[in-house]
mmCIF file of C-alpha atoms in Angstrom:
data_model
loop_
_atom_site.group_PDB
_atom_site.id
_atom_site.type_symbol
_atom_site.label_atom_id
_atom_site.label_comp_id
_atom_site.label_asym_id
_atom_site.label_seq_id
_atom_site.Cartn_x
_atom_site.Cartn_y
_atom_site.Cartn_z
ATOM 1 C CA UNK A 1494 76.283 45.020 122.387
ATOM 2 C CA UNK A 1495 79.119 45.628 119.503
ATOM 3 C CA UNK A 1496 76.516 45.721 117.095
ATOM 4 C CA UNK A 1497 75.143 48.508 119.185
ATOM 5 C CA UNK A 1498 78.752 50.355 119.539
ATOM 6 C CA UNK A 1499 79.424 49.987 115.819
ATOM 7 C CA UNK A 1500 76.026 51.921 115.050
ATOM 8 C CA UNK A 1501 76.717 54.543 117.609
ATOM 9 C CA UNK A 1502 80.253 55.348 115.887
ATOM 10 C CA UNK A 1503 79.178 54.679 112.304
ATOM 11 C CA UNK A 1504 76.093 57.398 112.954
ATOM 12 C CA UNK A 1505 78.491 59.707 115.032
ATOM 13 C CA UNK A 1506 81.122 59.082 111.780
ATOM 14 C CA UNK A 1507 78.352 60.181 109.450
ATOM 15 C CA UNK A 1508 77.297 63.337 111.747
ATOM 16 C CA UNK A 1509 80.538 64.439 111.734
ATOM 17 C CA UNK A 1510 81.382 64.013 108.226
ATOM 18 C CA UNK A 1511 78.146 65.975 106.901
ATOM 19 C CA UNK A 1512 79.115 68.985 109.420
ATOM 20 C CA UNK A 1513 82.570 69.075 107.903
ATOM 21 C CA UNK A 1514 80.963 68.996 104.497
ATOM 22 C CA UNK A 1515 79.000 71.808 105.308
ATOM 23 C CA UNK A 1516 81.659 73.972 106.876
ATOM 24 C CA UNK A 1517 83.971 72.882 103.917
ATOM 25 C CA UNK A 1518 81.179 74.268 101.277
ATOM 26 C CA UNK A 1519 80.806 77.595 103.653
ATOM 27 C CA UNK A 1520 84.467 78.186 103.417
ATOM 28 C CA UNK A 1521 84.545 77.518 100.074
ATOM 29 C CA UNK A 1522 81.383 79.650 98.726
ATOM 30 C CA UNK A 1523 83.539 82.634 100.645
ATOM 31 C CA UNK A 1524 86.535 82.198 98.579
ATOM 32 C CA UNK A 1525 87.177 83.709 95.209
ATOM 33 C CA UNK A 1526 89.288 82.323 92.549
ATOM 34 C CA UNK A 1527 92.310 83.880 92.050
ATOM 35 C CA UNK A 1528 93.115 86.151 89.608
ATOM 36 C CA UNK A 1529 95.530 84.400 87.270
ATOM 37 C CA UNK A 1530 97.748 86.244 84.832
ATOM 38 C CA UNK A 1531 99.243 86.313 81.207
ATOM 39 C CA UNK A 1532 98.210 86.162 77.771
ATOM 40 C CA UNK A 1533 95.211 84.757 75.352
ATOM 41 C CA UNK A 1534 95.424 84.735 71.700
ATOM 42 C CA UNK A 1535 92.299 84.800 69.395
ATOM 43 C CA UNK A 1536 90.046 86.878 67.678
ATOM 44 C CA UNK A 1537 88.311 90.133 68.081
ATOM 45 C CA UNK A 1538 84.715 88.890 67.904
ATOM 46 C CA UNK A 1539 81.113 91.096 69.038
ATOM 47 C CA UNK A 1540 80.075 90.040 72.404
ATOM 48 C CA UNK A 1541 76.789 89.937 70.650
ATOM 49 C CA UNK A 1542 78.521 86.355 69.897
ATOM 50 C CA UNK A 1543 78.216 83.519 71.569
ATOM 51 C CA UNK A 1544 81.462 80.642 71.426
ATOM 52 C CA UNK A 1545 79.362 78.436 68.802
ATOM 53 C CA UNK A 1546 78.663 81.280 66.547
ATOM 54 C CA UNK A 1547 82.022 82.738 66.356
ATOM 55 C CA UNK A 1548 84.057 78.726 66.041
ATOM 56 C CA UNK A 1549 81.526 78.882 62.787
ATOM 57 C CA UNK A 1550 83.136 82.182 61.435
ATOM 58 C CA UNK A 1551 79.580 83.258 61.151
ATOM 59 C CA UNK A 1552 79.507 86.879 59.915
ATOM 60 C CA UNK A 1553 77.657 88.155 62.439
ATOM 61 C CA UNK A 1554 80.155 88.211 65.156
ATOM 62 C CA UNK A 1555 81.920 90.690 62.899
ATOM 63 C CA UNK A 1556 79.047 93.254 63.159
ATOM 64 C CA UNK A 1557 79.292 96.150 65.370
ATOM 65 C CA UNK A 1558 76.004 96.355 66.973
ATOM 66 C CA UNK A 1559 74.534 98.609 68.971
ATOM 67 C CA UNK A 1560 75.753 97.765 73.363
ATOM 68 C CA UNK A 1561 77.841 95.447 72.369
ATOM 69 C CA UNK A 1562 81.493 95.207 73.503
ATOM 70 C CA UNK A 1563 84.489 93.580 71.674
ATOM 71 C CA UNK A 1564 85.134 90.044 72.948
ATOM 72 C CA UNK A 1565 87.964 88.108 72.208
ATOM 73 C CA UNK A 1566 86.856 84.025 70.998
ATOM 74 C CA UNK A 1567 89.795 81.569 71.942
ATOM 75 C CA UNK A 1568 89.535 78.996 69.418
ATOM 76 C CA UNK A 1569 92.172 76.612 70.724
ATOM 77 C CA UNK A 1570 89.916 76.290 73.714
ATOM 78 C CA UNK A 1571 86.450 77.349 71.892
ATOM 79 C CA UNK A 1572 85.915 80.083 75.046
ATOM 80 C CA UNK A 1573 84.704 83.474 74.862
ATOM 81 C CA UNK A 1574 86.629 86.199 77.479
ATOM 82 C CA UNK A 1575 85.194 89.602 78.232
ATOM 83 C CA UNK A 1576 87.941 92.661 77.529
ATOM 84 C CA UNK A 1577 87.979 95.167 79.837
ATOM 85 C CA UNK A 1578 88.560 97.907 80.102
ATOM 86 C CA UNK A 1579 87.528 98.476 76.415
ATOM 87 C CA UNK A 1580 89.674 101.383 76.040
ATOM 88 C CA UNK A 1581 93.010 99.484 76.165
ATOM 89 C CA UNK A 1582 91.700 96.465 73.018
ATOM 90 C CA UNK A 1583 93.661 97.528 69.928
ATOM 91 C CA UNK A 1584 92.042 96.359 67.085
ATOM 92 C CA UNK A 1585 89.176 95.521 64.975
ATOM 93 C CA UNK A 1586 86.418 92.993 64.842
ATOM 94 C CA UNK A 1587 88.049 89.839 63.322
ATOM 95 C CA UNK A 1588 91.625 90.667 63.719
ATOM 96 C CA UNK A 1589 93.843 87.951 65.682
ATOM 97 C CA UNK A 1590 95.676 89.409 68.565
ATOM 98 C CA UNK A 1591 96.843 88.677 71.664
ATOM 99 C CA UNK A 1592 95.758 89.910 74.785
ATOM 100 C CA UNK A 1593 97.753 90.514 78.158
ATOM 101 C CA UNK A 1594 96.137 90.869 80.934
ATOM 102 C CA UNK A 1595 94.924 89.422 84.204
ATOM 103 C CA UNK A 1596 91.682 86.871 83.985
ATOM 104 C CA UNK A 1597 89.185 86.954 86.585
ATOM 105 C CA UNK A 1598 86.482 84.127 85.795
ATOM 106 C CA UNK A 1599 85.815 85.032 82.090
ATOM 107 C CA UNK A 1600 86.587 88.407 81.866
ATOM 108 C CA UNK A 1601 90.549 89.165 81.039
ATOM 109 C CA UNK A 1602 91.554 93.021 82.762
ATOM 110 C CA UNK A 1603 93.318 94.041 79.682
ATOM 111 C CA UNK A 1604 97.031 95.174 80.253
ATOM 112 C CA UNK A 1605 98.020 95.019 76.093
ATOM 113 C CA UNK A 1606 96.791 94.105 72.852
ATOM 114 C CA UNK A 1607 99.067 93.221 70.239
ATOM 115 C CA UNK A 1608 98.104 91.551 66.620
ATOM 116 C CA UNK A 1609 99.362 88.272 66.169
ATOM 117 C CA UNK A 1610 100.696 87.243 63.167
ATOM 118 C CA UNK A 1611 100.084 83.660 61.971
ATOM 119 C CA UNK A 1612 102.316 82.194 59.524
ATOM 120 C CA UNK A 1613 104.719 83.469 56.488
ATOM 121 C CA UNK A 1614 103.960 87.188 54.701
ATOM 122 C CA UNK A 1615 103.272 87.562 51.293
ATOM 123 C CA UNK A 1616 106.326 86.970 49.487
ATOM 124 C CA UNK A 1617 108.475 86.099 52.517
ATOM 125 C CA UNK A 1618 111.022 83.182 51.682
ATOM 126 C CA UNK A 1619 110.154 79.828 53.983
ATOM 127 C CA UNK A 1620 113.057 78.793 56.100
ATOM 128 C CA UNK A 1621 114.787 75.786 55.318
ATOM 129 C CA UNK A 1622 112.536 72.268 56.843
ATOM 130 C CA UNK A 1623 112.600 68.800 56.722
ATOM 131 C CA UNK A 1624 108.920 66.638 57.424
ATOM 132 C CA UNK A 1625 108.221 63.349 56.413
ATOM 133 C CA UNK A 1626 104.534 63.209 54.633
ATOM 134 C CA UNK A 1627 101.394 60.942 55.205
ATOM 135 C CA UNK A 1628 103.239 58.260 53.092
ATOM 136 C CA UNK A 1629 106.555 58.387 55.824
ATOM 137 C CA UNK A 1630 109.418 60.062 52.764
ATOM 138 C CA UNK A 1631 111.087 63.030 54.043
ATOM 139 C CA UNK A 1632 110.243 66.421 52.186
ATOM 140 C CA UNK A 1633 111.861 69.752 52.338
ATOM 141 C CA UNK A 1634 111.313 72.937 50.885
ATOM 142 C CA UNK A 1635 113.613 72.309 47.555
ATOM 143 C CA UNK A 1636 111.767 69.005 47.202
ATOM 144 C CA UNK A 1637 108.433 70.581 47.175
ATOM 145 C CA UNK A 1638 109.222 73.496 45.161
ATOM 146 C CA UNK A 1639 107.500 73.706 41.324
ATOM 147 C CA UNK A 1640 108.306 76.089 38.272
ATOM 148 C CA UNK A 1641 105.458 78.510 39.543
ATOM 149 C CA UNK A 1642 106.440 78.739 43.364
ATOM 150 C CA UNK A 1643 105.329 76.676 46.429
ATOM 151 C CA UNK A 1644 102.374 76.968 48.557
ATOM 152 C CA UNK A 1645 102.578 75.281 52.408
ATOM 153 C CA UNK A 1646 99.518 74.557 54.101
ATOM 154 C CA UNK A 1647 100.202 73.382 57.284
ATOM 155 C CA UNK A 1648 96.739 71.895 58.808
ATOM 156 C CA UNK A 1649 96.930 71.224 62.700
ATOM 157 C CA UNK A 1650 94.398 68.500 63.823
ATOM 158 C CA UNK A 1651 91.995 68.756 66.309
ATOM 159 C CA UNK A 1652 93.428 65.411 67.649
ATOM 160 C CA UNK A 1653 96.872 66.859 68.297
#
């Protein structure tokens, strides 16, 4: 007789699970993802290009071609956005900007597009730094500097 009971609420437990399941998934199919709002940097790529192509630098994403809208690739995150409205992207293929806007799925609602400048100009003097090197001494920028000048590469990991 328990046996029996145990059965009837397991399979009346499992019934009732699988309709709220069902009426969860409903619910959720109906509801959009919100709209979420600020700003992606990267670089002005064809949308001719897919996220492989342009993490490659291969020179075809640089190509206007015929239809094809300028995309912006996200290399931190190796993702490809759609800019609209097209009218409001400043720039060229292959320049690194950043984009304001509002991003629905994969497409980013352009508000702004400003270039982004990475690192030091020509000629500009480094600020003043201290860093301790692959071998643990601390180096600064009078340490490293030669007869000729200095050049800084700073290489960021794609394990940081």
């Amino acid at each position: 007789m328990l046996r029996v009971e145990l059965r009837s609420i397991t399979k009346r437990f499992l019934i009732s699970a699988v309709a709220f399941l069902s009426l969860s998934s409903l619910v959720l199919v109906g509801q959009n993802n919100p709209a979420k709002t600020g700003a992606w940097s990267g670089v002005l790529v064809t949308s001719d290009c897919n996220a492989d192509e342009a993490f490659n630098e291969s020179p075809e994403c640089l190509k206007n071609v015929p239809g094809a809208k300028i995309a912006l690739y996200d290399d931190t995150n190796r993702v490809m956005y759609s800019l609209e409205p097209q009218e409001k992207v400043t720039g060229h293929l292959g320049d690194t900007v950043t984009v304001r806007g509002t991003l629905d799925e994969d497409t980013i609602q352009v508000t702004s597009t400003e270039p982004m400048s990475i690192g030091l100009a020509v000629g500009q003097k480094a600020p003043t730094f201290s860093a301790r090197d692959e071998f643990g001494h601390v180096q600064t920028l009078e340490s490293l500097k030669g007869p000729n000048g200095t050049v800084l590469l700073f290489f960021r990991s794609a394990d940081w």
